[in-house]
XYZ file of C-alpha atoms in Angstrom:
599
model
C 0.000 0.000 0.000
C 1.540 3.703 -0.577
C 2.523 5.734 2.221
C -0.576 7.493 4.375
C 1.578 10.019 4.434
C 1.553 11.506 1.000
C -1.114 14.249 1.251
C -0.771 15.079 -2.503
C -4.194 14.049 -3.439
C -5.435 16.354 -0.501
C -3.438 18.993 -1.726
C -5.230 18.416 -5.055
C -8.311 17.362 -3.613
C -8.687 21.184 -2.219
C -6.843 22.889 -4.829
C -9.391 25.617 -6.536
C -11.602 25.601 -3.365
C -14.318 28.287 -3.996
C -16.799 28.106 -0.865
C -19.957 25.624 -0.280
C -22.851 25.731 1.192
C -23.669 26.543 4.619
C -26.390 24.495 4.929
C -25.971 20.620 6.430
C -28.856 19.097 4.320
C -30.482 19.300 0.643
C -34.138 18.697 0.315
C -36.799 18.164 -1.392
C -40.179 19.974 -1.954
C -41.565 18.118 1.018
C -38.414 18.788 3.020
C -37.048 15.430 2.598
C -33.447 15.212 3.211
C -31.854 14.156 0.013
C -28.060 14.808 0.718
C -26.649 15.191 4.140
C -23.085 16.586 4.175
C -23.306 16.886 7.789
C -23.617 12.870 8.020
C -19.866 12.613 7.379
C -18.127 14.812 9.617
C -16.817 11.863 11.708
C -14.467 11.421 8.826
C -12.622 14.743 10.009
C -11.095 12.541 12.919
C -8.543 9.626 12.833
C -8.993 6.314 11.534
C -10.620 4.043 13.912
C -10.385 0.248 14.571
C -13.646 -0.480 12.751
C -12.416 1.011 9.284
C -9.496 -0.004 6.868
C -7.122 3.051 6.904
C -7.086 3.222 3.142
C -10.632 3.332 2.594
C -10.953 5.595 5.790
C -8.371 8.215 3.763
C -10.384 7.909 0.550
C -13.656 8.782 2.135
C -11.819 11.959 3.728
C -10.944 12.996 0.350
C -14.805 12.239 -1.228
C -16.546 14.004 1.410
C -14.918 16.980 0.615
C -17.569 19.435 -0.468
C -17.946 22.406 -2.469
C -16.765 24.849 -5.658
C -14.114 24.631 -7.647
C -11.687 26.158 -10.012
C -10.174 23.370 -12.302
C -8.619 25.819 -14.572
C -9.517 29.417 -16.614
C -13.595 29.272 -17.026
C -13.982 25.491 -15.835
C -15.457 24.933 -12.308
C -16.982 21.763 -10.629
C -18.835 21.471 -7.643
C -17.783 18.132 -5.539
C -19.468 16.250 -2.732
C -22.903 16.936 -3.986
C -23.565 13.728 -4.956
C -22.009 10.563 -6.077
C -20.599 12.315 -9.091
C -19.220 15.866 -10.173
C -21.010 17.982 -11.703
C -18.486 20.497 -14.173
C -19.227 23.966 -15.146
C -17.781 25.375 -18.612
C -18.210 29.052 -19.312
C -18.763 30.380 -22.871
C -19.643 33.751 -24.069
C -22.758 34.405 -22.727
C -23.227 31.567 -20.013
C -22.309 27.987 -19.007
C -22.119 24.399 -20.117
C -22.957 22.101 -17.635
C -21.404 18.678 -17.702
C -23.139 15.373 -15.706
C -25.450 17.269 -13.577
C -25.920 14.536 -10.877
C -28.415 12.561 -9.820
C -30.888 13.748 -7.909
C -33.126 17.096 -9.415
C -32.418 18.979 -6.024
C -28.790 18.265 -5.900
C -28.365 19.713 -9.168
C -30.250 22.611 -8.179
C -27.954 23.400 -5.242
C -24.760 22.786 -7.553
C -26.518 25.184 -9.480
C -27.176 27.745 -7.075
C -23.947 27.425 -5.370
C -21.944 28.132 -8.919
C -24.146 31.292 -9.431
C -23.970 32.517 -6.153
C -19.861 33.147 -7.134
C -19.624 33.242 -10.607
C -23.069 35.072 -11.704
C -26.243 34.511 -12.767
C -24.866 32.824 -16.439
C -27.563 31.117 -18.247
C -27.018 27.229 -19.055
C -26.151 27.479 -22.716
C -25.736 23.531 -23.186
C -25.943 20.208 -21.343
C -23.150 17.236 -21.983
C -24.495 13.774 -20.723
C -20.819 11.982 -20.524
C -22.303 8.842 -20.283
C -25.425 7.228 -19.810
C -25.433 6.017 -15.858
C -28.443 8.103 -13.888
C -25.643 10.017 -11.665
C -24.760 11.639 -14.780
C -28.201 12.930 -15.937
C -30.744 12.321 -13.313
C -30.297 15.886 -12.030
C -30.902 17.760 -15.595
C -33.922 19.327 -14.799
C -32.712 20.938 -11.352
C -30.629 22.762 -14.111
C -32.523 23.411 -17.166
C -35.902 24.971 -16.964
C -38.598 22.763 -18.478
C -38.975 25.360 -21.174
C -36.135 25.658 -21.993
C -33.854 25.235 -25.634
C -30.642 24.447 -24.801
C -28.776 21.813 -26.886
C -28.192 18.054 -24.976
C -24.928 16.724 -26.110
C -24.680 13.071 -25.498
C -22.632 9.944 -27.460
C -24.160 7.557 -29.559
C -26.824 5.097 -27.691
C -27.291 6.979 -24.921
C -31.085 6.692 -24.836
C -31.296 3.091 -25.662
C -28.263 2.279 -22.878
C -29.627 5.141 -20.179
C -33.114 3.493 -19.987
C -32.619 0.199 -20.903
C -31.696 -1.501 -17.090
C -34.837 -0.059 -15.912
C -36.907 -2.086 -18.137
C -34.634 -5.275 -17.861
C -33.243 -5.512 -14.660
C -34.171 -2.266 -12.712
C -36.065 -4.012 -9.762
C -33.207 -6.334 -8.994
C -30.494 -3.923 -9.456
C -32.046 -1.195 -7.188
C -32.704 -4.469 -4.418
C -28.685 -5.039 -4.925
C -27.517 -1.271 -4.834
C -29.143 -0.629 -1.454
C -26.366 -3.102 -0.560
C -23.838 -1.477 -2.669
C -24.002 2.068 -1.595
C -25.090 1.750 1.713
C -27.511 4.362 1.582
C -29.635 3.197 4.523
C -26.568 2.359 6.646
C -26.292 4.406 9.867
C -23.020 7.095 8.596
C -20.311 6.587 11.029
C -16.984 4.932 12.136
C -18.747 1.205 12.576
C -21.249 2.091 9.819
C -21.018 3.430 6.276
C -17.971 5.431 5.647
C -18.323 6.264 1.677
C -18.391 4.106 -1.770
C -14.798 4.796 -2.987
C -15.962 6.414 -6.555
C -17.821 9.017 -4.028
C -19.858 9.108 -0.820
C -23.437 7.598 -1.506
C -26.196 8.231 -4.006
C -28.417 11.118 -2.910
C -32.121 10.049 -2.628
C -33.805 12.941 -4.743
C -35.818 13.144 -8.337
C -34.137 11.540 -11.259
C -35.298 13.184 -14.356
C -34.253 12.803 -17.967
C -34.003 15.236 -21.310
C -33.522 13.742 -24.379
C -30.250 14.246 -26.285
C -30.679 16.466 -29.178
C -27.387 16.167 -30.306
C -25.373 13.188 -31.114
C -21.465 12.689 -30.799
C -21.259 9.491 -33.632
C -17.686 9.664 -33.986
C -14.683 9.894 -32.326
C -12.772 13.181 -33.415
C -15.855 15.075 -33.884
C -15.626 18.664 -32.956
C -18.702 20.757 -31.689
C -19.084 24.313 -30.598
C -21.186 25.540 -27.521
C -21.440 29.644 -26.502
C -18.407 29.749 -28.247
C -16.612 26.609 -26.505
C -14.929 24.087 -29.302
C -15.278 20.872 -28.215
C -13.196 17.627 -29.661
C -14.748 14.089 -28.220
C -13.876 10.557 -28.351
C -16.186 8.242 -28.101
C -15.450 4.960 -25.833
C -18.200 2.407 -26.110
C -18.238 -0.579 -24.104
C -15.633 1.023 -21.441
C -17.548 2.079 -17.813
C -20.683 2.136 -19.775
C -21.569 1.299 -22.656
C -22.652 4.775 -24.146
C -19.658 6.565 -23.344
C -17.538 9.873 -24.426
C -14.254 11.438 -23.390
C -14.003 15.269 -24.182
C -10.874 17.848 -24.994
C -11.361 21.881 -24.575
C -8.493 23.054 -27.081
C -8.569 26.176 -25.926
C -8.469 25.608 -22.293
C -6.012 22.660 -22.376
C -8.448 20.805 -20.218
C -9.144 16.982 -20.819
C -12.350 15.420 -19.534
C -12.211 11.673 -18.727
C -15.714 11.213 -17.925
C -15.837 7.840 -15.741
C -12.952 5.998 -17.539
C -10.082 7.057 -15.309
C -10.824 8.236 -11.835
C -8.803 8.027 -8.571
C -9.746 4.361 -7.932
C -9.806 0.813 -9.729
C -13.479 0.778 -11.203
C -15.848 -2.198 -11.792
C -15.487 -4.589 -14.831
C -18.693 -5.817 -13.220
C -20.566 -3.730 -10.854
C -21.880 -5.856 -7.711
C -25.112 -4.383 -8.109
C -25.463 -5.937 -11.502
C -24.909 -5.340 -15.262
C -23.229 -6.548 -18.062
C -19.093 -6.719 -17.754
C -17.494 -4.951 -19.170
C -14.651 -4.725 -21.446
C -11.345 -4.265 -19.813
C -9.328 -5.071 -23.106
C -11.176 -1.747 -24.832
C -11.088 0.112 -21.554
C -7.219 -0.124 -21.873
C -7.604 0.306 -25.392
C -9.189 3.604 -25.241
C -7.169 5.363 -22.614
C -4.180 4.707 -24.997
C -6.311 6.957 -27.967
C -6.914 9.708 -24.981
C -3.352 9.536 -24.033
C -2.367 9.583 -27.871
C -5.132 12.343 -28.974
C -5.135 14.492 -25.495
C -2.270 14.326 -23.185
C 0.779 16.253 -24.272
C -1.684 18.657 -25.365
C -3.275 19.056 -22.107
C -2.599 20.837 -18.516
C -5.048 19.444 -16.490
C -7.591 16.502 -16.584
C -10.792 15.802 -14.402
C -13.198 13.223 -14.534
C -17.205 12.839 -13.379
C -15.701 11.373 -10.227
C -13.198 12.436 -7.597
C -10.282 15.606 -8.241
C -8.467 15.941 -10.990
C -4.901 15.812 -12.061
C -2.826 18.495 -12.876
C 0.627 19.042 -15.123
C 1.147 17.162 -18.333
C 3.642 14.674 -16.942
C 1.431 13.942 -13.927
C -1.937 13.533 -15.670
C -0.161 11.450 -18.271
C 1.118 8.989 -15.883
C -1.684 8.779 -14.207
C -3.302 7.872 -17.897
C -0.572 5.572 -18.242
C -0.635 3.839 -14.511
C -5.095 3.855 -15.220
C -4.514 1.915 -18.562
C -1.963 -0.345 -17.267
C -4.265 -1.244 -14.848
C -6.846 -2.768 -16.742
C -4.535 -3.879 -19.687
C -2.834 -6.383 -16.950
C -6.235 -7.449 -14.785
C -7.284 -8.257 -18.691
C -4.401 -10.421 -19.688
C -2.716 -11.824 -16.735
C -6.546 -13.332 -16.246
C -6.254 -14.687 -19.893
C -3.149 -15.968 -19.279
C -4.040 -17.994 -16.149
C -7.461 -19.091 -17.759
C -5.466 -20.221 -20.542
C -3.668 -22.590 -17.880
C -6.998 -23.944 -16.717
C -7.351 -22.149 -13.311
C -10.919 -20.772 -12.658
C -12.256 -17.225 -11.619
C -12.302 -17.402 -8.321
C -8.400 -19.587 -8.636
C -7.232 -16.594 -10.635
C -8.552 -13.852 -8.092
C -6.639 -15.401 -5.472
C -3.483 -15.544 -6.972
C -3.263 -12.126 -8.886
C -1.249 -9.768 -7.744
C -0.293 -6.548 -9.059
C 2.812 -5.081 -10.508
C 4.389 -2.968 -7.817
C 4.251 0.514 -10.105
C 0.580 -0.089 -10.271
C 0.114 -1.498 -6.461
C 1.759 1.470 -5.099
C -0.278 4.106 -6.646
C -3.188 5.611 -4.808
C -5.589 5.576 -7.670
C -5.230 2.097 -8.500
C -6.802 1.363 -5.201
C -9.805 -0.998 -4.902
C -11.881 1.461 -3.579
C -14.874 0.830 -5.978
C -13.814 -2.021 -8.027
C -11.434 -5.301 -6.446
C -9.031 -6.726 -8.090
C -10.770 -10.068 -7.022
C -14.501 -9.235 -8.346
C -12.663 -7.638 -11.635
C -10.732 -10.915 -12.476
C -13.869 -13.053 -11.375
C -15.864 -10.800 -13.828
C -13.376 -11.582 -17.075
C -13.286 -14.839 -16.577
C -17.049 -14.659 -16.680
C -17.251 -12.240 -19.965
C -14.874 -14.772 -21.809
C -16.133 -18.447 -20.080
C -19.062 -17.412 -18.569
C -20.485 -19.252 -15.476
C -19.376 -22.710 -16.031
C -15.721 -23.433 -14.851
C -15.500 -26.769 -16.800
C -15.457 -28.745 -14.078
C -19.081 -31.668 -14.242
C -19.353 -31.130 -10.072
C -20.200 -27.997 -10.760
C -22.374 -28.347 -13.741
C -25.881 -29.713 -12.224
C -25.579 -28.733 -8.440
C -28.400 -28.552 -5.845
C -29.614 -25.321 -5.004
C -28.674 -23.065 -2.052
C -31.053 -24.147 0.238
C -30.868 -28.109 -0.640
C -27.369 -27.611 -0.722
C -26.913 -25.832 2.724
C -28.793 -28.344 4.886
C -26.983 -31.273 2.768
C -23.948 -29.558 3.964
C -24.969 -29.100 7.862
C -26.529 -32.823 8.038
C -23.047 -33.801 6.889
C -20.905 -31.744 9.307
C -23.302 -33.158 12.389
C -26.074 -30.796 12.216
C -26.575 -27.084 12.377
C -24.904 -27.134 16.710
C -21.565 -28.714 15.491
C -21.223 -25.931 12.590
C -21.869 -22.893 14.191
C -19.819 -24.166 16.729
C -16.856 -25.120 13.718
C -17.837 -21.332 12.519
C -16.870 -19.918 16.056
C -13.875 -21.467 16.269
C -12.897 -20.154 12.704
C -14.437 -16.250 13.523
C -11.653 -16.555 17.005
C -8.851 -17.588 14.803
C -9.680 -14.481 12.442
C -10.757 -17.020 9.506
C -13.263 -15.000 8.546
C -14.262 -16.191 4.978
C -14.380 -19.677 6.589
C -16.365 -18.689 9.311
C -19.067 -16.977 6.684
C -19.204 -19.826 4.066
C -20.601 -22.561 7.218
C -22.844 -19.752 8.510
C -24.275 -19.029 5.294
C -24.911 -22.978 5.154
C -26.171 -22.947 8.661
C -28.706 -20.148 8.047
C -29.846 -21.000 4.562
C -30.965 -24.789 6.093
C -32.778 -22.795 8.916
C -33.049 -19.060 8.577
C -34.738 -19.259 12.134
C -31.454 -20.340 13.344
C -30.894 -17.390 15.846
C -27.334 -18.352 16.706
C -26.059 -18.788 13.452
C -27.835 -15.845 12.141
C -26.188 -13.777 14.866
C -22.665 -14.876 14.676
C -22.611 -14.940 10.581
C -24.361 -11.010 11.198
C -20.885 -10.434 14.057
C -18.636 -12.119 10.872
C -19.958 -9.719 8.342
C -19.304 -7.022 10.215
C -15.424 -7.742 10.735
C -15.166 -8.464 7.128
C -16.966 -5.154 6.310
C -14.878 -3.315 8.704
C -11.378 -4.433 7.694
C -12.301 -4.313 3.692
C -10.771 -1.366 1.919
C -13.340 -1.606 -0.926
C -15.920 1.074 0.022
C -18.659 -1.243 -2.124
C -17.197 -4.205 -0.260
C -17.811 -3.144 2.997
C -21.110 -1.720 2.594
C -22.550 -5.425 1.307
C -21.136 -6.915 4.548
C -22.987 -4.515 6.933
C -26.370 -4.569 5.413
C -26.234 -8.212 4.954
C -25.209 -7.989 9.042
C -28.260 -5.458 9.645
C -30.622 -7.502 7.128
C -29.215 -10.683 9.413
C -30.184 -8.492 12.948
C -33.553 -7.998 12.011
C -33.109 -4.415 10.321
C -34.411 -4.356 6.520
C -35.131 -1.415 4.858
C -37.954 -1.069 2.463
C -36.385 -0.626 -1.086
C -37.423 3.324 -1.637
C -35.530 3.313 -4.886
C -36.902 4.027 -8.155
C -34.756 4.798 -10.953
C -38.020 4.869 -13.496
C -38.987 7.940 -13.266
C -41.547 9.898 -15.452
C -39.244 11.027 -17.549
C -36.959 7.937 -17.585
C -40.640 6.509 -19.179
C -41.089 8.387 -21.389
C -37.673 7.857 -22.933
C -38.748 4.332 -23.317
C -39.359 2.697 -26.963
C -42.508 0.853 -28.077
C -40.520 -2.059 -28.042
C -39.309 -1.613 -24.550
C -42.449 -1.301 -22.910
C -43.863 -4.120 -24.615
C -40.524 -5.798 -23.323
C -41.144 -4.387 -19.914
C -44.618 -6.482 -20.016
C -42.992 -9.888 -21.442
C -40.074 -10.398 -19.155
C -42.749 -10.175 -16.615
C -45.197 -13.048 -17.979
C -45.230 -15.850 -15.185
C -44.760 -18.665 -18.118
C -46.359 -21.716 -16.467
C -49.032 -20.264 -16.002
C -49.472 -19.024 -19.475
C -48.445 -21.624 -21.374
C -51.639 -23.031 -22.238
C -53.051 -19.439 -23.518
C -53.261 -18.766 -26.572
C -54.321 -14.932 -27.784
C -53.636 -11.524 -29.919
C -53.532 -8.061 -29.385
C -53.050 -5.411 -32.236
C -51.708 -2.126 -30.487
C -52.121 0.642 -33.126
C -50.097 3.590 -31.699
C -51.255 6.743 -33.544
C -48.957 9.788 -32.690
C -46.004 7.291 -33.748
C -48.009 5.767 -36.584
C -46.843 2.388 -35.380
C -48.552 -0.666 -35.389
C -47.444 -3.853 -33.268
C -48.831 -6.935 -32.828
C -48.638 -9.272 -29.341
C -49.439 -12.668 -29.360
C -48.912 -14.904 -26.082
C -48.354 -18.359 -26.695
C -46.341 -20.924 -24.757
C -45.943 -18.267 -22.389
C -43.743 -16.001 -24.454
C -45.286 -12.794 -25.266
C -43.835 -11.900 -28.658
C -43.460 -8.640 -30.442
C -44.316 -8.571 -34.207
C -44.741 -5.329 -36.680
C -45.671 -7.520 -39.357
C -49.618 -9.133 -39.969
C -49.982 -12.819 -40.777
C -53.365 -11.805 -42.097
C -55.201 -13.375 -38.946
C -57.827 -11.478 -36.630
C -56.814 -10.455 -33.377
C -58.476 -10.872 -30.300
C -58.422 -7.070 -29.914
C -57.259 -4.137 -31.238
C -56.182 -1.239 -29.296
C -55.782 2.168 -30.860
C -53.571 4.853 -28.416
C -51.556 7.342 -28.296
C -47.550 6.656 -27.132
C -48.302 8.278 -23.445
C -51.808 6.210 -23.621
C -49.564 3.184 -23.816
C -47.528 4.296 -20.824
C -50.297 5.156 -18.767
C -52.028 1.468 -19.326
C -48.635 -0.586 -18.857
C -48.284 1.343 -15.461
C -51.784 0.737 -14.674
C -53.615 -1.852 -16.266
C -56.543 0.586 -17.133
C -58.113 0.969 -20.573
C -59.939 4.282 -19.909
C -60.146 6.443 -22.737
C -58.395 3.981 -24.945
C -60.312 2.625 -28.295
C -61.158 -0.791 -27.524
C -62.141 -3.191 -30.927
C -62.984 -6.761 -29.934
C -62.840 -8.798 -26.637
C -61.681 -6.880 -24.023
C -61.168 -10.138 -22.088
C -58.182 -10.326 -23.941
C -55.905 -7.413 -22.485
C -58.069 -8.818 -18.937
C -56.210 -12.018 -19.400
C -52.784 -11.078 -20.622
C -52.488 -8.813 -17.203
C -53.331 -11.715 -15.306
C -50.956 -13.821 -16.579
C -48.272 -10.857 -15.595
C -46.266 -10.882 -12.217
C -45.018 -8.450 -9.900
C -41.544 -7.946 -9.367
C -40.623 -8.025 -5.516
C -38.594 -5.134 -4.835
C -37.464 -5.894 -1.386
C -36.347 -9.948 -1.754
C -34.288 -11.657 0.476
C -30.550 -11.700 -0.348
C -28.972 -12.811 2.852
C -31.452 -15.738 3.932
C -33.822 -17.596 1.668
């Protein structure tokens, strides 16, 4: 690990300060508290026993709160949120890059910029990528009537509301575990994420790009700012874009190199990533950008000034993925498995002993685990492993053949005394998933994911272990989090809300019904045709020259309004009704608050 004392990130960290807010909490219109600064000033005191030094010296760094000055005319204001939100001024008024999350965030990041720099009129919004922390907040900064271009790469639209139809339930369930949002703040609590502090809790609204960046090398002007971008597809998201100011010497690195190791795979959940163009493009930005550059910041953390410095840190960012990427292919081309490979990689010590290669956010263990996956998938070849019993079968299989559930937590003990943690969790989790009634193994796996949480340096890491330990105790929070907001909706295609319908069709139940449904959408002059059968509801935009059961003829926010609801009012209804009746009673309801931690 590098030397806790080297205070050059805090030197950077508070280089440019401006002022912040007096305030301790945002809200919202009902005086919700959205973002609490105030909920981290335990950070301003030494590390304690209950936190990993490293990860207790990043979240000092994150909480830091506030305006400012990155260079001539470019501001951001940190701490806000999870992300950065960057100010550009133009001729007449501003640019506003990622404006956070949360609507009332924004707003505040908003306010606080004017309050120093003048009342300048957003002139232009730049969506870096298409993750909510980096657009949710638009509206806190452009009025609704408003004409401002939206600058935003290829696929952003698709990419930006595409896990809320998919996977949005379960990934929402997971990131209450990820962030720690409902953790109580404090030394034995939650301490920050690594990439920032937490997500606020606020309005997440969306604007639809109006202009497209389709190529890398593309150069736009904005109140009088040129702009050159690069796109990077497929990197931390996959509708990305890097951005150079020419005339300010300023290189913007939107998510793809930040003062931590980032996820190949998130442990909320997504698709992994590609590490091999991840490296791959930070060599074109360090090609294209760096010697012509004086100081770089990102959507995340502080930035990096000085050509030598920033392009190091380039260098040291790229070499980081380049090697998780090949030293995993190497070993998987020797046979060893994910989890085999994660255990034995070790980085070079260059790379090791810089602070932003850190595991703050990413691990080097879930990263390797995650490229094995994207090249082998889940299988690791070996036939054990290829038909096993479930969790639950499996786990009181397991305890009947260690001597019952006394003689393992008793085994588990002995391993939590000796400090074997990860031994001491894997019988517990057996123990509890045969009898999640099981007070004393539900207590003492709750006291071993607490030391784990408290001695992990990854901020994500750490935050799993405690609410699995508070979920264990008795102390679940309701799942509050909605990433599909109105506008998020309306953003959706045809074709994903008829998606968002089928991947929630309980199959064996339907599999014996058999009908069609023409949907005739007038203000898009589409026409689509659903037909269930052997429980698949299909999408077709072609007629076979059959009848349908029923034909519906809407308008696009009709359709909206009867997937949310299941109403046909004021919707022109031709045939049997009974149709649509049956198809939504054939549809399920996601459960937004599942167990992760017990069956």
């Amino acid at each position: 690990m590098p030397s806790l004392a080297d205070r050059t990130d805090f030197a950077n960290a508070d280089r440019g300060f401006v002022g912040t807010v007096a305030a301790e909490r945002i809200t919202d219109a009902d005086g919700r508290a959205v973002w609490d600064f105030g909920a981290f000033k335990f950070l301003d005191g030494p590390c304690p026993e209950t936190a990993n030094p490293s990860l207790w010296r990043q979240s000092q760094l994150t909480a830091k709160h506030g305006l400012y000055q990155v260079a001539h005319g470019i501001y951001q204001v940190r701490g806000f949120d999870l992300s950065n939100v960057t100010f550009i001024e133009g001729d007449h008024g501003v640019i506003v890059v990622d404006p956070l999350l949360s609507v009332e965030t924004a707003e505040a990041a908003l306010a606080l910029y004017r309050e120093h720099r003048g009342n300048r009129p957003v002139e232009a919004v730049i969506y870096t990528h298409s993750h909510a922390d980096h657009f949710g907040g638009v509206r806190g900064v452009v009025d609704d009537d408003a004409d401002v271009p939206i600058v935003a790469p290829s696929g952003f639209l698709e990419h930006a509301v595409s896990e809320n139809v998919y996977a949005g339930t379960a990934m929402n369930r997971r990131s209450i575990y990820m962030y720690g949002a409902e953790l109580p703040k404090g030394p034995e609590g939650q301490i920050g994420a690594g990439l920032g502090q937490t997500t606020s809790t606020g309005t997440i609204s969306l604007i639809e790009p109006t202009v497209s960046i389709t190529e890398t090398g593309q150069e736009e002007t904005f109140d009088g700012v040129r702009i050159v971008f690069q796109l990077t597809p497929g990197t931390e998201a996959p509708a990305e874009m890097n951005f150079y100011l020419p005339d300010r010497r300023a290189l913007c690195m939107a998510e793809n190199a930040t003062h931590n190791l980032h996820n190949v795979l998130t442990l909320r959940g997504a698709l992994v990533r590609d590490a091999r163009v991840w490296a791959r493009y930070l060599t074109e930005a360090i090609g294209m950008f760096a010697d012509k550059s004086d100081v770089l910041f990102a959507s995340h953390h502080w930035p990096t000034w000085g050509t030598e410095e920033l392009t190091t840190f380039l260098s040291e960012q790229r070499d980081l993925y380049a090697y998780l990427h090949d030293q995993t292919l190497r070993m998987l081309n020797q046979g060893m498995t994910g989890p085999e490979i994660a255990e034995a990689m070790e980085l070079p010590p260059a790379l090791s002993s810089a602070w932003h290669t850190r595991g703050y956010y990413g691990s080097v263990s879930h990263n390797v685990k995650a490229i094995y996956q994207r090249y082998m998938g889940w299988f690791d070849g070996n036939p054990a492993h290829l038909w096993e019993l479930p969790p639950v079968e499996s786990a009181k299989r397991h305890v009947e053949a260690m001597g019952g559930s006394t003689a393992v937590v008793t085994k588990a003990r002995d391993a939590f005394a000796a400090e074997d943690l990860r031994w001491a969790a894997q019988l517990l989790n057996y123990a509890v998933f045969a009898d999640p009634a099981d007070t004393a193994a539900r207590g003492l796996l709750a006291d071993v994911y607490e030391r784990l949480g408290q001695g992990s340096e990854n901020g994500t890491w750490r935050n799993f272990y405690l609410q699995g330990a508070a979920e264990l105790r008795g102390h679940k929070p309701a799942n509050t989090l909605d990433s599909s907001s109105p506008d998020v909706l309306r953003a959706l295609s045809v074709e994903q809300i008829f998606d968002s319908l089928a991947i929630r069709v309980d199959g064996p139940r339907a599999c014996d019904i058999r009908l069609t449904i023409d949907w005739n959408i007038t203000d898009l002059k589409d026409e689509v045709r659903l037909r269930l059968a052997n429980g698949v509801l299909t999408q077709m935009t072609h007629q076979d020259g059959t009848r349908p059961d029923l034909t519906l003829t809407l308008t696009k926010p009709q359709l909206l309004k009867v997937a949310a609801t299941g109403s046909l009012d004021g919707v022109q209804a031709d045939g049997d009704t009974n149709a649509f009746t049956t198809l939504l009673g054939m549809l399920d309801t996601p459960d937004r608050d599942f167990d992760i931690v017990t069956p």
